[in-house]
Amino acid sequence: MSNIQKLRSRKCTVMHGIDATKVTSPHLFGGKTFDRIIYNFPFAGFFKNLSREATLRKHRRLVSLFLKNAKEIIGENGEIHISHKTNAFHIEWNLESMASSHGLRLIEAPEFDQSDYKNYNTKRGFGGDMNFNCYPSKTYKFGLKRAQVQLLS
């Protein structure tokens, strides 16, 4: 039985192929909230003709829009998980700062463990070579800042 089938047998809602920047579209979830929203290795694409700074802005914009939207559909104690590389260019995405600007706080950031995602494979490696190395990476876990949780109660 696949992981998706196991989750569905437990009455979990499993969705993929969703535009990460539009997760609050009313027709997608009809007002549902979620305990966990997971986004493994967000990546806006390869931009060979753009400068490093312009490319960084595209990646940051993708994650920022995702966080802004995902925040609206997590429950009071819900979490947003982003697995993300922690070396070189990726560290400049400043996930913690970005999340904070959207009213989210870092709960923890353990090292990414691919065994947590049995049979997980990324779609593309660097340059589209189908050989993406997930390490070094962390899974950043964000939740609502405490003041917002009190407002929701």
N, CA, C and O of each residue as an XYZ file, in Angstrom:
612
protein
N       0.856     -1.182      0.000
C       0.000      0.000      0.000
C       0.898      1.239      0.000
O       1.861      1.307      0.764
N       0.590      2.203     -0.841
C       1.408      3.410     -0.915
C       1.144      4.320      0.290
O       0.150      4.153      0.997
N       2.032      5.270      0.510
C       1.853      6.229      1.601
C       0.548      6.998      1.442
O      -0.164      7.237      2.418
N       0.241      7.382      0.214
C      -0.991      8.142     -0.034
C      -2.209      7.292      0.319
O      -3.147      7.782      0.947
N      -2.198      6.037     -0.077
C      -3.318      5.145      0.243
C      -3.457      4.965      1.752
O      -4.571      4.940      2.275
N      -2.334      4.839      2.449
C      -2.374      4.693      3.907
C      -2.995      5.925      4.554
O      -3.838      5.811      5.444
N      -2.573      7.103      4.103
C      -3.127      8.330      4.670
C      -4.623      8.440      4.393
O      -5.403      8.778      5.283
N      -5.009      8.156      3.177
C      -6.440      8.234      2.826
C      -7.260      7.222      3.616
O      -8.403      7.503      3.976
N      -6.692      6.045      3.893
C      -7.420      5.052      4.683
C      -7.632      5.549      6.118
O      -8.514      5.065      6.828
N      -6.825      6.507      6.527
C      -6.961      7.110      7.864
C      -7.783      8.396      7.815
O      -7.794      9.172      8.771
N      -8.463      8.611      6.704
C      -9.342      9.771      6.494
C      -8.582     11.092      6.381
O      -9.141     12.157      6.644
N      -7.299     11.022      5.986
C      -6.507     12.228      5.749
C      -6.808     12.758      4.349
O      -7.086     11.989      3.429
N      -6.750     14.055      4.203
C      -6.873     14.659      2.882
C      -5.473     14.791      2.309
O      -4.620     15.462      2.890
N      -5.238     14.159      1.184
C      -3.933     14.201      0.533
C      -4.125     14.845     -0.831
O      -4.915     14.371     -1.647
N      -3.403     15.918     -1.067
C      -3.511     16.604     -2.346
C      -2.121     16.924     -2.852
O      -1.216     17.216     -2.070
N      -1.955     16.870     -4.152
C      -0.697     17.274     -4.760
C      -1.021     17.861     -6.120
O      -2.140     17.719     -6.613
N      -0.050     18.518     -6.724
C      -0.309     19.191     -7.984
C      -1.045     20.499     -7.789
O      -1.650     21.013     -8.730
N      -1.004     21.050     -6.583
C      -1.687     22.303     -6.249
C      -0.710     23.460     -6.440
O       0.463     23.346     -6.083
N      -1.184     24.564     -6.997
C      -0.356     25.765     -7.115
C      -0.099     26.291     -5.709
O      -1.023     26.741     -5.031
N       1.132     26.236     -5.281
C       1.498     26.600     -3.909
C       1.208     28.054     -3.574
O       1.132     28.409     -2.397
N       1.045     28.894     -4.574
C       0.778     30.310     -4.318
C      -0.714     30.613     -4.260
O      -1.110     31.753     -4.020
N      -1.552     29.579     -4.482
C      -3.002     29.804     -4.514
C      -3.764     28.811     -3.646
O      -4.895     28.448     -3.971
N      -3.164     28.374     -2.557
C      -3.800     27.346     -1.736
C      -5.027     27.851     -0.984
O      -5.761     27.043     -0.415
N      -5.270     29.151     -0.965
C      -6.466     29.643     -0.287
C      -7.629     29.854     -1.245
O      -8.658     30.400     -0.847
N      -7.492     29.437     -2.484
C      -8.609     29.540     -3.425
C      -9.816     28.826     -2.824
O      -9.725     27.651     -2.468
N     -10.960     29.532     -2.706
C     -12.128     28.954     -2.034
C     -12.598     27.620     -2.623
O     -13.080     26.761     -1.885
N     -12.467     27.439     -3.915
C     -12.958     26.201     -4.527
C     -12.091     24.986     -4.193
O     -12.532     23.853     -4.391
N     -10.878     25.192     -3.696
C      -9.997     24.056     -3.392
C     -10.405     23.313     -2.124
O     -10.477     22.085     -2.121
N     -10.670     24.042     -1.059
C     -10.859     23.400      0.235
C     -12.175     23.737      0.928
O     -12.514     23.112      1.932
N     -12.910     24.696      0.421
C     -14.217     25.030      0.998
C     -14.191     25.358      2.472
O     -15.086     24.938      3.205
N     -13.197     26.092      2.930
C     -13.136     26.518      4.326
C     -12.482     25.534      5.279
O     -12.415     25.800      6.480
N     -11.997     24.407      4.780
C     -11.301     23.442      5.636
C     -10.012     24.046      6.172
O      -9.405     24.914      5.545
N      -9.608     23.569      7.345
C      -8.282     23.894      7.855
C      -7.507     22.588      7.996
O      -8.088     21.503      8.018
N      -6.198     22.715      8.090
C      -5.334     21.543      8.094
C      -4.392     21.573      9.285
O      -3.986     22.636      9.753
N      -4.051     20.377      9.765
C      -3.082     20.243     10.854
C      -1.655     20.416     10.342
O      -0.813     20.990     11.032
N      -1.381     19.924      9.138
C      -0.047     19.998      8.561
C      -0.159     20.305      7.076
O      -0.988     19.739      6.364
N       0.679     21.196      6.638
C       0.846     21.452      5.212
C       2.337     21.311      4.957
O       3.147     21.982      5.597
N       2.700     20.444      4.028
C       4.101     20.133      3.781
C       4.487     20.544      2.369
O       3.797     20.225      1.401
N       5.592     21.253      2.272
C       6.125     21.673      0.973
C       7.596     21.275      0.958
O       8.435     21.943      1.562
N       7.900     20.193      0.269
C       9.285     19.720      0.194
C      10.028     20.400     -0.945
O       9.623     20.321     -2.105
N      11.088     21.050     -0.607
C      12.030     21.648     -1.542
C      11.375     22.557     -2.592
O      11.409     22.269     -3.789
N      10.777     23.663     -2.114
C      10.194     24.607     -3.066
C      11.265     25.121     -4.022
O      12.405     25.361     -3.626
N      10.889     25.282     -5.258
C      11.843     25.729     -6.263
C      11.073     26.382     -7.400
O      10.199     25.758     -8.000
N      11.391     27.618     -7.694
C      10.658     28.376     -8.716
C      11.103     28.040    -10.129
O      10.397     28.361    -11.085
N      12.243     27.411    -10.285
C      12.720     27.039    -11.608
C      14.146     27.480    -11.846
O      14.778     28.093    -10.986
N      14.637     27.162    -13.019
C      15.983     27.553    -13.427
C      15.876     28.804    -14.280
O      15.064     28.860    -15.203
N      16.688     29.807    -13.980
C      16.641     31.095    -14.681
C      18.054     31.467    -15.110
O      18.705     32.304    -14.485
N      18.511     30.847    -16.165
C      19.898     31.036    -16.608
C      20.201     32.453    -17.059
O      21.352     32.886    -17.008
N      19.184     33.182    -17.501
C      19.405     34.537    -18.000
C      19.252     35.615    -16.935
O      19.447     36.797    -17.220
N      18.902     35.218    -15.700
C      18.726     36.193    -14.629
C      19.950     36.229    -13.719
O      20.686     35.250    -13.598
N      20.145     37.363    -13.095
C      21.222     37.494    -12.117
C      20.897     36.648    -10.890
O      19.760     36.215    -10.700
N      21.897     36.426    -10.075
C      21.716     35.682     -8.824
C      20.638     36.346     -7.972
O      19.769     35.663     -7.429
N      20.690     37.669     -7.852
C      19.708     38.403     -7.035
C      18.298     38.276     -7.587
O      17.350     38.090     -6.825
N      18.149     38.375     -8.896
C      16.824     38.255     -9.513
C      16.280     36.836     -9.336
O      15.087     36.650     -9.098
N      17.148     35.851     -9.450
C      16.741     34.460     -9.249
C      16.325     34.247     -7.791
O      15.308     33.608     -7.520
N      17.101     34.775     -6.873
C      16.780     34.679     -5.454
C      15.406     35.301     -5.177
O      14.619     34.736     -4.418
N      15.114     36.441     -5.777
C      13.806     37.084     -5.592
C      12.668     36.184     -6.074
O      11.624     36.119     -5.424
N      12.845     35.497     -7.188
C      11.802     34.600     -7.702
C      11.534     33.449     -6.722
O      10.380     33.118     -6.449
N      12.590     32.853     -6.203
C      12.421     31.759     -5.251
C      11.778     32.259     -3.959
O      10.880     31.616     -3.414
N      12.234     33.387     -3.483
C      11.671     33.948     -2.248
C      10.207     34.319     -2.426
O       9.401     34.131     -1.515
N       9.863     34.842     -3.587
C       8.465     35.216     -3.848
C       7.572     33.968     -3.813
O       6.484     33.998     -3.239
N       8.031     32.886     -4.422
C       7.270     31.639     -4.403
C       6.997     31.202     -2.964
O       5.855     30.912     -2.607
N       8.037     31.156     -2.144
C       7.886     30.686     -0.766
C       7.054     31.668      0.050
O       6.238     31.256      0.875
N       7.255     32.952     -0.173
C       6.496     33.962      0.553
C       4.999     33.850      0.268
O       4.183     33.897      1.189
N       4.642     33.701     -1.005
C       3.218     33.543     -1.356
C       2.649     32.252     -0.781
O       1.505     32.215     -0.327
N       3.452     31.197     -0.804
C       3.009     29.944     -0.207
C       2.729     30.131      1.284
O       1.664     29.742      1.764
N       3.675     30.724      2.023
C       3.501     30.916      3.461
C       2.281     31.784      3.763
O       1.500     31.480      4.664
N       2.130     32.850      3.010
C       0.991     33.758      3.197
C      -0.323     33.005      3.041
O      -1.240     33.180      3.843
N      -0.418     32.174      2.022
C      -1.639     31.417      1.766
C      -1.821     30.259      2.736
O      -2.914     30.053      3.262
N      -0.762     29.508      2.975
C      -0.861     28.342      3.857
C      -1.260     28.765      5.269
O      -1.980     28.039      5.954
N      -0.805     29.914      5.699
C      -1.149     30.422      7.034
C      -2.664     30.540      7.199
O      -3.190     30.347      8.295
N      -3.352     30.853      6.127
C      -4.795     31.053      6.181
C      -5.579     29.748      6.313
O      -6.761     29.772      6.657
N      -4.941     28.620      6.047
C      -5.693     27.361      6.076
C      -5.140     26.338      7.072
O      -5.522     25.168      7.039
N      -4.237     26.780      7.959
C      -3.829     25.873      9.028
C      -4.724     26.128     10.239
O      -5.166     27.250     10.484
N      -4.973     25.072     10.974
C      -5.769     25.196     12.186
C      -4.993     25.924     13.274
O      -3.824     26.267     13.094
N      -5.645     26.153     14.387
C      -5.044     26.893     15.503
C      -3.695     26.323     15.923
O      -2.775     27.083     16.224
N      -3.564     25.014     15.949
C      -2.302     24.372     16.303
C      -1.619     23.749     15.093
O      -0.746     22.894     15.237
N      -2.016     24.177     13.907
C      -1.467     23.630     12.680
C      -0.025     24.039     12.448
O       0.479     24.980     13.061
N       0.621     23.324     11.563
C       2.017     23.596     11.242
C       2.217     23.596      9.738
O       1.547     22.875      8.999
N       3.145     24.413      9.310
C       3.585     24.457      7.923
C       5.014     23.944      7.914
O       5.878     24.504      8.589
N       5.273     22.886      7.158
C       6.613     22.301      7.079
C       7.204     22.597      5.706
O       6.572     22.359      4.676
N       8.413     23.114      5.711
C       9.144     23.332      4.458
C      10.493     22.648      4.584
O      11.328     23.048      5.395
N      10.704     21.612      3.776
C      12.022     20.975      3.718
C      12.837     21.764      2.715
O      12.387     22.040      1.603
N      14.052     22.125      3.128
C      14.809     23.084      2.333
C      16.310     22.868      2.515
O      16.782     22.594      3.618
N      17.032     22.992      1.438
C      18.496     22.892      1.492
C      19.045     23.990      2.413
O      18.447     25.058      2.545
N      20.176     23.716      3.040
C      20.750     24.674      3.996
C      22.159     25.096      3.611
O      22.926     25.547      4.462
N      22.501     24.955      2.355
C      23.850     25.362      1.949
C      23.781     26.478      0.912
O      22.743     26.710      0.292
N      24.891     27.152      0.741
C      25.122     28.138     -0.321
C      23.910     29.030     -0.583
O      23.408     29.694      0.325
N      23.457     29.038     -1.809
C      22.373     29.894     -2.292
C      21.097     29.740     -1.467
O      20.397     30.723     -1.225
N      20.795     28.547     -1.042
C      19.530     28.264     -0.363
C      19.410     28.953      0.987
O      18.318     29.364      1.379
N      20.504     29.080      1.689
C      20.459     29.728      3.004
C      20.059     31.204      2.868
O      19.524     31.799      3.803
N      20.323     31.780      1.701
C      19.980     33.185      1.462
C      18.478     33.414      1.271
O      18.034     34.557      1.157
N      17.716     32.359      1.238
C      16.271     32.527      1.111
C      15.674     33.071      2.402
O      14.587     33.650      2.386
N      16.379     32.888      3.530
C      15.962     33.425      4.827
C      14.538     33.011      5.205
O      13.683     33.861      5.454
N      14.295     31.727      5.245
C      12.951     31.218      5.515
C      12.380     31.694      6.844
O      11.199     32.034      6.925
N      13.200     31.721      7.879
C      12.695     32.134      9.190
C      12.204     33.569      9.175
O      11.131     33.869      9.699
N      12.983     34.452      8.578
C      12.607     35.865      8.492
C      11.338     36.040      7.657
O      10.446     36.814      8.005
N      11.283     35.307      6.557
C      10.115     35.389      5.679
C       8.863     34.918      6.418
O       7.816     35.561      6.341
N       8.968     33.815      7.120
C       7.819     33.285      7.864
C       7.382     34.279      8.939
O       6.188     34.503      9.131
N       8.331     34.861      9.624
C       8.017     35.832     10.660
C       7.250     37.024     10.084
O       6.339     37.549     10.724
N       7.615     37.438      8.898
C       6.925     38.580      8.278
C       5.469     38.245      7.939
O       4.665     39.142      7.690
N       5.140     36.966      7.930
C       3.762     36.538      7.677
C       3.058     36.092      8.966
O       2.012     35.444      8.915
N       3.635     36.440     10.113
C       2.988     36.115     11.380
C       3.169     34.669     11.810
O       2.347     34.124     12.545
N       4.247     34.052     11.348
C       4.535     32.674     11.716
C       5.811     32.623     12.550
O       6.688     33.477     12.420
N       5.898     31.623     13.394
C       7.095     31.447     14.230
C       7.703     30.088     13.939
O       7.003     29.139     13.587
N       9.002     30.012     14.090
C       9.698     28.742     13.918
C       9.466     27.890     15.153
O       9.729     28.328     16.273
N       8.978     26.683     14.957
C       8.772     25.734     16.055
C      10.049     24.931     16.259
O      10.549     24.805     17.377
N      10.561     24.398     15.175
C      11.827     23.663     15.199
C      12.309     23.483     13.769
O      11.559     23.687     12.814
N      13.572     23.097     13.638
C      14.154     22.870     12.314
C      15.113     21.683     12.372
O      16.330     21.860     12.324
N      14.558     20.464     12.475
C      15.425     19.281     12.506
C      16.032     19.011     11.132
O      15.530     19.480     10.110
N      17.114     18.253     11.129
C      17.722     17.842      9.872
C      16.692     17.053      9.064
O      15.937     16.254      9.618
N      16.669     17.282      7.766
C      15.761     16.544      6.886
C      16.159     15.082      6.879
O      17.334     14.749      6.727
N      15.174     14.211      7.043
C      15.423     12.773      7.032
C      14.549     12.164      5.935
O      13.337     12.022      6.097
N      15.171     11.816      4.843
C      14.429     11.303      3.698
C      13.635     10.049      4.052
O      12.636      9.752      3.397
N      14.061      9.309      5.076
C      13.324      8.103      5.462
C      11.948      8.440      6.054
O      11.093      7.561      6.165
N      11.733      9.697      6.432
C      10.407     10.134      6.883
C       9.414     10.143      5.724
O       8.201     10.159      5.935
N       9.933     10.133      4.509
C       9.116     10.191      3.295
C       9.463      8.977      2.429
O      10.138      9.096      1.407
N       8.987      7.811      2.862
C       9.296      6.567      2.163
C       9.036      6.712      0.661
O       7.989      7.206      0.245
N       9.983      6.283     -0.124
C       9.913      6.333     -1.592
C       9.880      7.753     -2.154
O       9.470      7.959     -3.297
N      10.312      8.740     -1.353
C      10.317     10.127     -1.834
C      11.409     10.318     -2.878
O      12.561      9.941     -2.666
N      11.036     10.896     -3.984
C      11.987     11.253     -5.031
C      11.649     12.643     -5.529
O      10.482     12.970     -5.745
N      12.664     13.450     -5.706
C      12.419     14.765     -6.278
C      12.230     14.609     -7.778
O      12.683     13.630     -8.372
N      11.566     15.568     -8.381
C      11.297     15.508     -9.818
C      12.528     15.860    -10.637
O      12.742     15.308    -11.716
N      13.342     16.784    -10.118
C      14.497     17.248    -10.903
C      15.675     17.531    -10.003
O      15.525     17.902     -8.839
N      16.841     17.346    -10.568
C      18.058     17.745     -9.891
C      18.510     19.074    -10.456
O      17.809     19.688    -11.260
N      19.651     19.506    -10.046
C      20.181     20.761    -10.567
C      20.440     20.601    -12.050
O      21.159     19.693    -12.467
N      19.855     21.478    -12.842
C      20.009     21.401    -14.281
C      19.099     20.367    -14.921
O      19.271     20.024    -16.091
N      18.127     19.866    -14.157
C      17.178     18.901    -14.692
C      17.765     17.515    -14.874
O      17.281     16.759    -15.716
N      18.795     17.151    -14.111
C      19.483     15.870    -14.307
C      18.866     14.694    -13.544
O      19.434     13.601    -13.538
N      17.728     14.899    -12.909
C      17.039     13.845    -12.161
C      17.901     13.263    -11.034
O      17.715     12.107    -10.654
N      18.820     14.033    -10.509
C      19.729     13.532     -9.497
C      19.895     14.565     -8.382
O      21.016     14.976     -8.084
N      18.814     14.978     -7.778
C      18.826     15.991     -6.733
C      19.269     15.375     -5.418
O      18.711     14.370     -4.978
N      20.251     15.965     -4.802
C      20.724     15.511     -3.506
C      20.046     16.349     -2.431
O      20.212     17.568     -2.395
N      19.290     15.706     -1.565
C      18.513     16.412     -0.549
C      19.356     16.956      0.607
O      18.832     17.669      1.463
N      20.619     16.640      0.644
C      21.425     17.011      1.815
C      22.475     18.046      1.466
O      22.973     18.028      0.340
N      22.843     18.952      2.371
C      22.284     19.153      3.703
C      20.967     19.927      3.625
O      20.827     20.872      2.849
N      20.025     19.508      4.432
C      18.700     20.131      4.449
C      18.100     20.042      5.840
O      18.508     19.230      6.671
N      17.118     20.904      6.066
C      16.334     20.865      7.295
C      14.865     20.904      6.926
O      14.496     21.333      5.833
N      14.033     20.452      7.848
C      12.595     20.622      7.707
C      12.189     21.697      8.703
O      12.143     21.465      9.911
N      11.900     22.868      8.175
C      11.495     24.008      8.995
C      10.013     23.856      9.308
O       9.188     23.702      8.408
N       9.688     23.899     10.592
C       8.301     23.742     11.031
C       7.837     25.056     11.633
O       8.381     25.530     12.631
N       6.816     25.637     11.004
C       6.296     26.937     11.429
C       4.873     26.799     11.941
O       4.102     25.964     11.469
N       4.543     27.635     12.917
C       3.179     27.711     13.435
C       2.806     29.166     13.623
O       3.633     30.061     13.449
N       1.555     29.392     13.979
C       1.102     30.757     14.218
C       1.805     31.336     15.435
O       2.091     30.624     16.398
N       2.078     32.621     15.385
C       2.632     33.283     16.564
C       1.578     33.254     17.659
O       0.385     33.300     17.359
N       1.982     33.179     18.905
C       1.077     33.005     20.046
C      -0.051     34.038     20.082
O      -1.192     33.671     20.361
N       0.224     35.294     19.814
C      -0.798     36.333     19.857
C      -1.914     36.034     18.858
O      -3.082     36.307     19.134
N      -1.564     35.480     17.708
C      -2.575     35.167     16.702
C      -3.421     33.979     17.136
O      -4.615     33.933     16.843
N      -2.827     33.030     17.823
C      -3.572     31.878     18.304
C      -4.641     32.356     19.288
O      -5.771     31.869     19.252
N      -4.299     33.299     20.164
C      -5.262     33.820     21.137
C      -6.390     34.555     20.418
O      -7.543     34.466     20.841
N      -6.088     35.270     19.354
C      -7.116     35.975     18.601
C      -8.083     35.007     17.937
O      -9.274     35.296     17.825
N      -7.572     33.847     17.491
C      -8.423     32.864     16.833
C      -9.345     32.153     17.808
O     -10.416     31.687     17.418
N      -8.949     32.063     19.063
C      -9.727     31.325     20.081
C     -11.011     32.025     20.437
O     -11.771     31.534     21.272
